[in-house]
Amino acid sequence: MNRKNQITIENMPTLPYAIEEAVNRLRVNMSFLGEDVKKIMVISTMPDEGKSFVAMQLWRQMAETGVDSILVDADMRKSVMVDKYGLKKEDGSKILGSSYYLANDIKLEEAVLHTQYEHGDILPNNDNVVNPSILLENHKFEEMLDQLAANYRYVFVDAPPLNLVSDGERIGSLCDGAVLVVRGNATPKNIVKNSALQLERAGCPLLGVVLNRVKGAGGGYYYKQYGGYYGKSYGYGKGYGYGYGYYGDKK
Ligand SMILES: Nc1ncnc2c1ncn2[C@@H]1O[C@H](COP(=O)(O)OP(=O)(O)O)[C@@H](O)[C@H]1O
Ligand SMILES: [Mg+2]
């Protein structure tokens, strides 16, 4: 293994049981989607709904259960992954990342990082760029996803929000399906519906909807509050619903 690209994710949060369980259910459901579903985009309508959170936790659990998985950061405008999760290369060198890989002539192996999870690799973005559409439109992005899909069982793609630019649609058109994250009590239903339509237009099957950041009345977390959403599809396509709660202090 290439020790040079060994990193430690220093700030991986420990989730409360109910949330860990909800992620677990989502992970198990993934395996029912069949072996053709490998490239999975995690998307939402707006910023801050929890795409990166869901993508990261799903990837982490998948890797922990021994399934080769890679998390690709495709939010190249506003990624905070490296700082927020405390990604540090063991040799102290700079993390190159996804946008660097796409814009420069380096091998994918030079950019992919190995983490403390034996089966979990990661390709974060470390240089936010003003106009990543050019990078995403380039065939190199498509080839990168295909190359990764050939090497890992799952490629989880942490995407930018759908409402801003067409990046999400472009990424979705290259993936086998999408998990749509919806922030509980925040994202209006018609807007969520519109996102589902956008995915459909992009030819990206909606695999499921995650109701995230649901806050319980008591300020704690709330298993009961979101329990009712399990197994429902919200009426979008053939997807199925999931529930998540909220852990930690509300910002
Ligand atoms: N279920 C959750 N429990 C606790 N914190 C969460 C949850 N989902 C998201 N967050 C937090 O909310 C903020 C926004 O989430 P993030 O995943 O960055 O959103 P997005 O990628 O959609 O912009 C982050 O600080 C994240 O850690
Ligand atoms: Mg994000």
CSV table of N, CA, C and O in Angstrom, one decimal, residues 27-91:
chain,number,residue,atom,x,y,z
A,27,ARG,N,-27.6,1.7,4.9
A,27,ARG,CA,-26.5,0.8,4.4
A,27,ARG,C,-27.0,-0.5,3.9
A,27,ARG,O,-26.8,-1.0,2.8
A,28,VAL,N,-27.8,-1.2,4.8
A,28,VAL,CA,-28.3,-2.5,4.5
A,28,VAL,C,-29.2,-2.4,3.3
A,28,VAL,O,-29.2,-3.3,2.4
A,29,ASN,N,-30.1,-1.4,3.2
A,29,ASN,CA,-30.9,-1.2,2.0
A,29,ASN,C,-30.2,-1.1,0.7
A,29,ASN,O,-30.6,-1.5,-0.3
A,30,MET,N,-29.0,-0.5,0.8
A,30,MET,CA,-28.2,-0.3,-0.4
A,30,MET,C,-27.9,-1.7,-1.0
A,30,MET,O,-27.9,-1.8,-2.2
A,31,SER,N,-27.6,-2.6,-0.1
A,31,SER,CA,-27.2,-3.9,-0.7
A,31,SER,C,-28.4,-4.6,-1.4
A,31,SER,O,-28.1,-5.5,-2.2
A,32,PHE,N,-29.6,-4.2,-1.2
A,32,PHE,CA,-30.7,-4.8,-1.9
A,32,PHE,C,-30.9,-4.2,-3.3
A,32,PHE,O,-31.8,-4.6,-4.0
A,33,LEU,N,-30.1,-3.2,-3.6
A,33,LEU,CA,-30.3,-2.5,-4.9
A,33,LEU,C,-29.7,-3.2,-6.0
A,33,LEU,O,-29.8,-2.9,-7.2
A,34,GLY,N,-28.9,-4.2,-5.7
A,34,GLY,CA,-28.3,-5.1,-6.7
A,34,GLY,C,-26.9,-4.6,-7.0
A,34,GLY,O,-26.5,-3.5,-6.7
A,35,GLU,N,-26.2,-5.5,-7.7
A,35,GLU,CA,-24.7,-5.2,-7.9
A,35,GLU,C,-24.4,-4.2,-9.0
A,35,GLU,O,-23.3,-3.7,-9.1
A,36,ASP,N,-25.4,-3.8,-9.7
A,36,ASP,CA,-25.2,-2.8,-10.8
A,36,ASP,C,-25.2,-1.4,-10.2
A,36,ASP,O,-24.8,-0.4,-10.8
A,37,VAL,N,-25.7,-1.2,-9.0
A,37,VAL,CA,-25.7,0.1,-8.4
A,37,VAL,C,-24.4,0.3,-7.6
A,37,VAL,O,-24.3,-0.3,-6.5
A,38,LYS,N,-23.5,1.0,-8.2
A,38,LYS,CA,-22.2,1.2,-7.5
A,38,LYS,C,-21.9,2.7,-7.3
A,38,LYS,O,-21.4,3.0,-6.2
A,39,LYS,N,-22.2,3.5,-8.2
A,39,LYS,CA,-21.9,4.9,-8.1
A,39,LYS,C,-23.2,5.6,-7.5
A,39,LYS,O,-24.2,5.7,-8.2
A,40,ILE,N,-23.1,6.0,-6.3
A,40,ILE,CA,-24.3,6.6,-5.6
A,40,ILE,C,-24.0,8.1,-5.2
A,40,ILE,O,-23.1,8.4,-4.5
A,41,MET,N,-24.8,8.9,-5.8
A,41,MET,CA,-24.6,10.4,-5.5
A,41,MET,C,-25.5,10.7,-4.3
A,41,MET,O,-26.7,10.3,-4.2
A,42,VAL,N,-24.9,11.4,-3.3
A,42,VAL,CA,-25.7,11.9,-2.2
A,42,VAL,C,-26.0,13.4,-2.4
A,42,VAL,O,-25.0,14.2,-2.5
A,43,ILE,N,-27.2,13.8,-2.6
A,43,ILE,CA,-27.6,15.1,-3.1
A,43,ILE,C,-28.7,15.7,-2.2
A,43,ILE,O,-29.4,15.0,-1.5
A,44,SER,N,-28.9,17.0,-2.3
A,44,SER,CA,-30.0,17.6,-1.7
A,44,SER,C,-30.3,18.9,-2.5
A,44,SER,O,-29.6,19.3,-3.4
A,45,THR,N,-31.5,19.5,-2.2
A,45,THR,CA,-31.9,20.7,-2.9
A,45,THR,C,-31.0,21.9,-2.6
A,45,THR,O,-30.6,22.7,-3.4
A,46,MET,N,-30.8,22.1,-1.3
A,46,MET,CA,-30.1,23.3,-0.8
A,46,MET,C,-28.9,22.9,0.0
A,46,MET,O,-28.7,21.8,0.4
A,47,PRO,N,-28.1,23.9,0.3
A,47,PRO,CA,-26.9,23.7,1.2
A,47,PRO,C,-27.4,23.3,2.6
A,47,PRO,O,-28.5,23.6,3.0
A,48,ASP,N,-26.5,22.7,3.3
A,48,ASP,CA,-26.7,22.5,4.8
A,48,ASP,C,-27.8,21.5,5.1
A,48,ASP,O,-28.2,21.5,6.3
A,49,GLU,N,-28.3,20.7,4.2
A,49,GLU,CA,-29.3,19.7,4.5
A,49,GLU,C,-28.7,18.5,5.1
A,49,GLU,O,-29.4,17.7,5.8
A,50,GLY,N,-27.4,18.3,4.9
A,50,GLY,CA,-26.7,17.1,5.5
A,50,GLY,C,-26.2,16.1,4.5
A,50,GLY,O,-25.9,15.0,4.8
A,51,LYS,N,-26.0,16.6,3.2
A,51,LYS,CA,-25.4,15.7,2.2
A,51,LYS,C,-24.1,15.1,2.7
A,51,LYS,O,-23.9,13.9,2.6
A,52,SER,N,-23.2,16.0,3.0
A,52,SER,CA,-21.8,15.5,3.4
A,52,SER,C,-21.9,14.6,4.6
A,52,SER,O,-21.1,13.6,4.7
A,53,PHE,N,-22.7,15.0,5.6
A,53,PHE,CA,-22.9,14.1,6.8
A,53,PHE,C,-23.3,12.7,6.4
A,53,PHE,O,-22.8,11.7,6.8
A,54,VAL,N,-24.4,12.7,5.6
A,54,VAL,CA,-25.0,11.3,5.2
A,54,VAL,C,-24.0,10.6,4.4
A,54,VAL,O,-23.7,9.4,4.7
A,55,ALA,N,-23.3,11.2,3.5
A,55,ALA,CA,-22.4,10.5,2.6
A,55,ALA,C,-21.2,10.0,3.4
A,55,ALA,O,-20.8,8.8,3.3
A,56,MET,N,-20.7,10.8,4.3
A,56,MET,CA,-19.6,10.4,5.1
A,56,MET,C,-19.9,9.2,6.1
A,56,MET,O,-19.2,8.2,6.2
A,57,GLN,N,-21.1,9.3,6.7
A,57,GLN,CA,-21.4,8.2,7.7
A,57,GLN,C,-21.8,6.9,7.0
A,57,GLN,O,-21.5,5.8,7.4
A,58,LEU,N,-22.4,7.1,5.8
A,58,LEU,CA,-22.8,5.9,5.0
A,58,LEU,C,-21.5,5.2,4.6
A,58,LEU,O,-21.3,4.0,4.7
A,59,TRP,N,-20.6,6.0,4.1
A,59,TRP,CA,-19.3,5.4,3.6
A,59,TRP,C,-18.5,4.8,4.7
A,59,TRP,O,-18.0,3.7,4.6
A,60,ARG,N,-18.5,5.5,5.9
A,60,ARG,CA,-17.7,4.9,7.0
A,60,ARG,C,-18.3,3.6,7.5
A,60,ARG,O,-17.6,2.6,7.7
A,61,GLN,N,-19.6,3.5,7.6
A,61,GLN,CA,-20.2,2.2,8.0
A,61,GLN,C,-20.0,1.1,7.0
A,61,GLN,O,-19.7,0.0,7.3
A,62,MET,N,-20.1,1.5,5.7
A,62,MET,CA,-19.9,0.5,4.7
A,62,MET,C,-18.5,-0.1,4.8
A,62,MET,O,-18.3,-1.3,4.7
A,63,ALA,N,-17.5,0.8,5.0
A,63,ALA,CA,-16.1,0.4,5.1
A,63,ALA,C,-15.9,-0.4,6.3
A,63,ALA,O,-15.2,-1.4,6.3
A,64,GLU,N,-16.5,0.0,7.4
A,64,GLU,CA,-16.4,-0.7,8.7
A,64,GLU,C,-16.9,-2.2,8.6
A,64,GLU,O,-16.5,-3.0,9.3
A,65,THR,N,-17.9,-2.4,7.7
A,65,THR,CA,-18.4,-3.7,7.6
A,65,THR,C,-17.6,-4.5,6.6
A,65,THR,O,-18.0,-5.6,6.2
A,66,GLY,N,-16.5,-3.9,6.1
A,66,GLY,CA,-15.6,-4.7,5.2
A,66,GLY,C,-15.9,-4.6,3.7
A,66,GLY,O,-15.4,-5.4,3.0
A,67,VAL,N,-16.8,-3.6,3.3
A,67,VAL,CA,-17.1,-3.5,1.9
A,67,VAL,C,-16.3,-2.3,1.4
A,67,VAL,O,-16.3,-1.2,1.8
A,68,ASP,N,-15.5,-2.6,0.3
A,68,ASP,CA,-14.6,-1.6,-0.3
A,68,ASP,C,-15.4,-0.4,-0.8
A,68,ASP,O,-16.2,-0.6,-1.7
A,69,SER,N,-15.1,0.7,-0.2
A,69,SER,CA,-15.9,1.9,-0.6
A,69,SER,C,-15.0,3.1,-0.6
A,69,SER,O,-14.0,3.2,0.1
A,70,ILE,N,-15.4,4.0,-1.6
A,70,ILE,CA,-14.6,5.2,-1.6
A,70,ILE,C,-15.6,6.4,-1.6
A,70,ILE,O,-16.7,6.3,-2.1
A,71,LEU,N,-15.2,7.4,-0.9
A,71,LEU,CA,-16.0,8.6,-0.8
A,71,LEU,C,-15.4,9.7,-1.6
A,71,LEU,O,-14.2,10.0,-1.4
A,72,VAL,N,-16.1,10.2,-2.6
A,72,VAL,CA,-15.6,11.2,-3.5
A,72,VAL,C,-16.2,12.5,-3.2
A,72,VAL,O,-17.5,12.6,-3.3
A,73,ASP,N,-15.5,13.5,-3.0
A,73,ASP,CA,-16.0,14.9,-2.7
A,73,ASP,C,-16.1,15.6,-4.0
A,73,ASP,O,-15.1,16.0,-4.7
A,74,ALA,N,-17.4,15.8,-4.5
A,74,ALA,CA,-17.6,16.4,-5.8
A,74,ALA,C,-18.2,17.8,-5.6
A,74,ALA,O,-18.6,18.5,-6.5
A,75,ASP,N,-18.1,18.3,-4.3
A,75,ASP,CA,-18.6,19.7,-4.0
A,75,ASP,C,-17.3,20.5,-4.1
A,75,ASP,O,-16.6,20.7,-3.2
A,76,MET,N,-17.0,21.0,-5.3
A,76,MET,CA,-15.7,21.6,-5.5
A,76,MET,C,-15.8,23.2,-5.4
A,76,MET,O,-14.8,23.8,-5.5
A,77,ARG,N,-17.0,23.7,-5.1
A,77,ARG,CA,-17.1,25.1,-4.8
A,77,ARG,C,-16.9,25.4,-3.3
A,77,ARG,O,-16.3,26.4,-2.9
A,78,LYS,N,-17.6,24.6,-2.5
A,78,LYS,CA,-17.7,24.9,-1.1
A,78,LYS,C,-17.4,23.7,-0.1
A,78,LYS,O,-18.0,23.6,0.9
A,79,SER,N,-16.5,22.9,-0.5
A,79,SER,CA,-16.2,21.8,0.4
A,79,SER,C,-15.5,22.2,1.6
A,79,SER,O,-14.6,23.1,1.6
A,80,VAL,N,-15.9,21.6,2.8
A,80,VAL,CA,-15.3,21.9,4.0
A,80,VAL,C,-14.7,20.6,4.6
A,80,VAL,O,-14.3,20.5,5.8
A,81,MET,N,-14.7,19.5,3.8
A,81,MET,CA,-14.4,18.2,4.3
A,81,MET,C,-13.1,18.1,5.0
A,81,MET,O,-12.9,17.6,6.2
A,82,VAL,N,-12.0,18.6,4.4
A,82,VAL,CA,-10.7,18.5,4.9
A,82,VAL,C,-10.5,19.1,6.3
A,82,VAL,O,-10.0,18.5,7.3
A,83,ASP,N,-11.1,20.3,6.5
A,83,ASP,CA,-10.9,21.0,7.7
A,83,ASP,C,-11.9,20.5,8.8
A,83,ASP,O,-11.6,20.2,9.9
A,84,LYS,N,-13.2,20.3,8.4
A,84,LYS,CA,-14.2,19.9,9.3
A,84,LYS,C,-13.9,18.5,9.9
A,84,LYS,O,-14.1,18.3,11.1
A,85,TYR,N,-13.5,17.6,9.1
A,85,TYR,CA,-13.2,16.2,9.6
A,85,TYR,C,-11.8,16.0,10.0
A,85,TYR,O,-11.4,14.9,10.5
A,86,GLY,N,-11.0,17.0,9.8
A,86,GLY,CA,-9.6,16.9,10.3
A,86,GLY,C,-8.8,15.9,9.5
A,86,GLY,O,-8.3,14.9,10.1
A,87,LEU,N,-8.8,16.0,8.2
A,87,LEU,CA,-8.0,15.0,7.4
A,87,LEU,C,-6.6,15.5,7.3
A,87,LEU,O,-6.2,16.5,6.9
A,88,LYS,N,-5.7,14.6,7.8
A,88,LYS,CA,-4.2,14.9,7.8
A,88,LYS,C,-3.4,13.7,7.2
A,88,LYS,O,-3.6,12.6,7.6
A,89,LYS,N,-2.6,14.1,6.3
A,89,LYS,CA,-1.7,13.0,5.7
A,89,LYS,C,-0.6,12.7,6.7
A,89,LYS,O,-0.1,13.6,7.4
A,90,GLU,N,-0.3,11.4,6.8
A,90,GLU,CA,0.7,11.0,7.8
A,90,GLU,C,2.1,11.6,7.5
A,90,GLU,O,2.8,11.9,8.5
A,91,ASP,N,2.4,11.8,6.3
A,91,ASP,CA,3.7,12.3,6.0
A,91,ASP,C,3.7,13.9,6.0
A,91,ASP,O,4.7,14.5,5.6
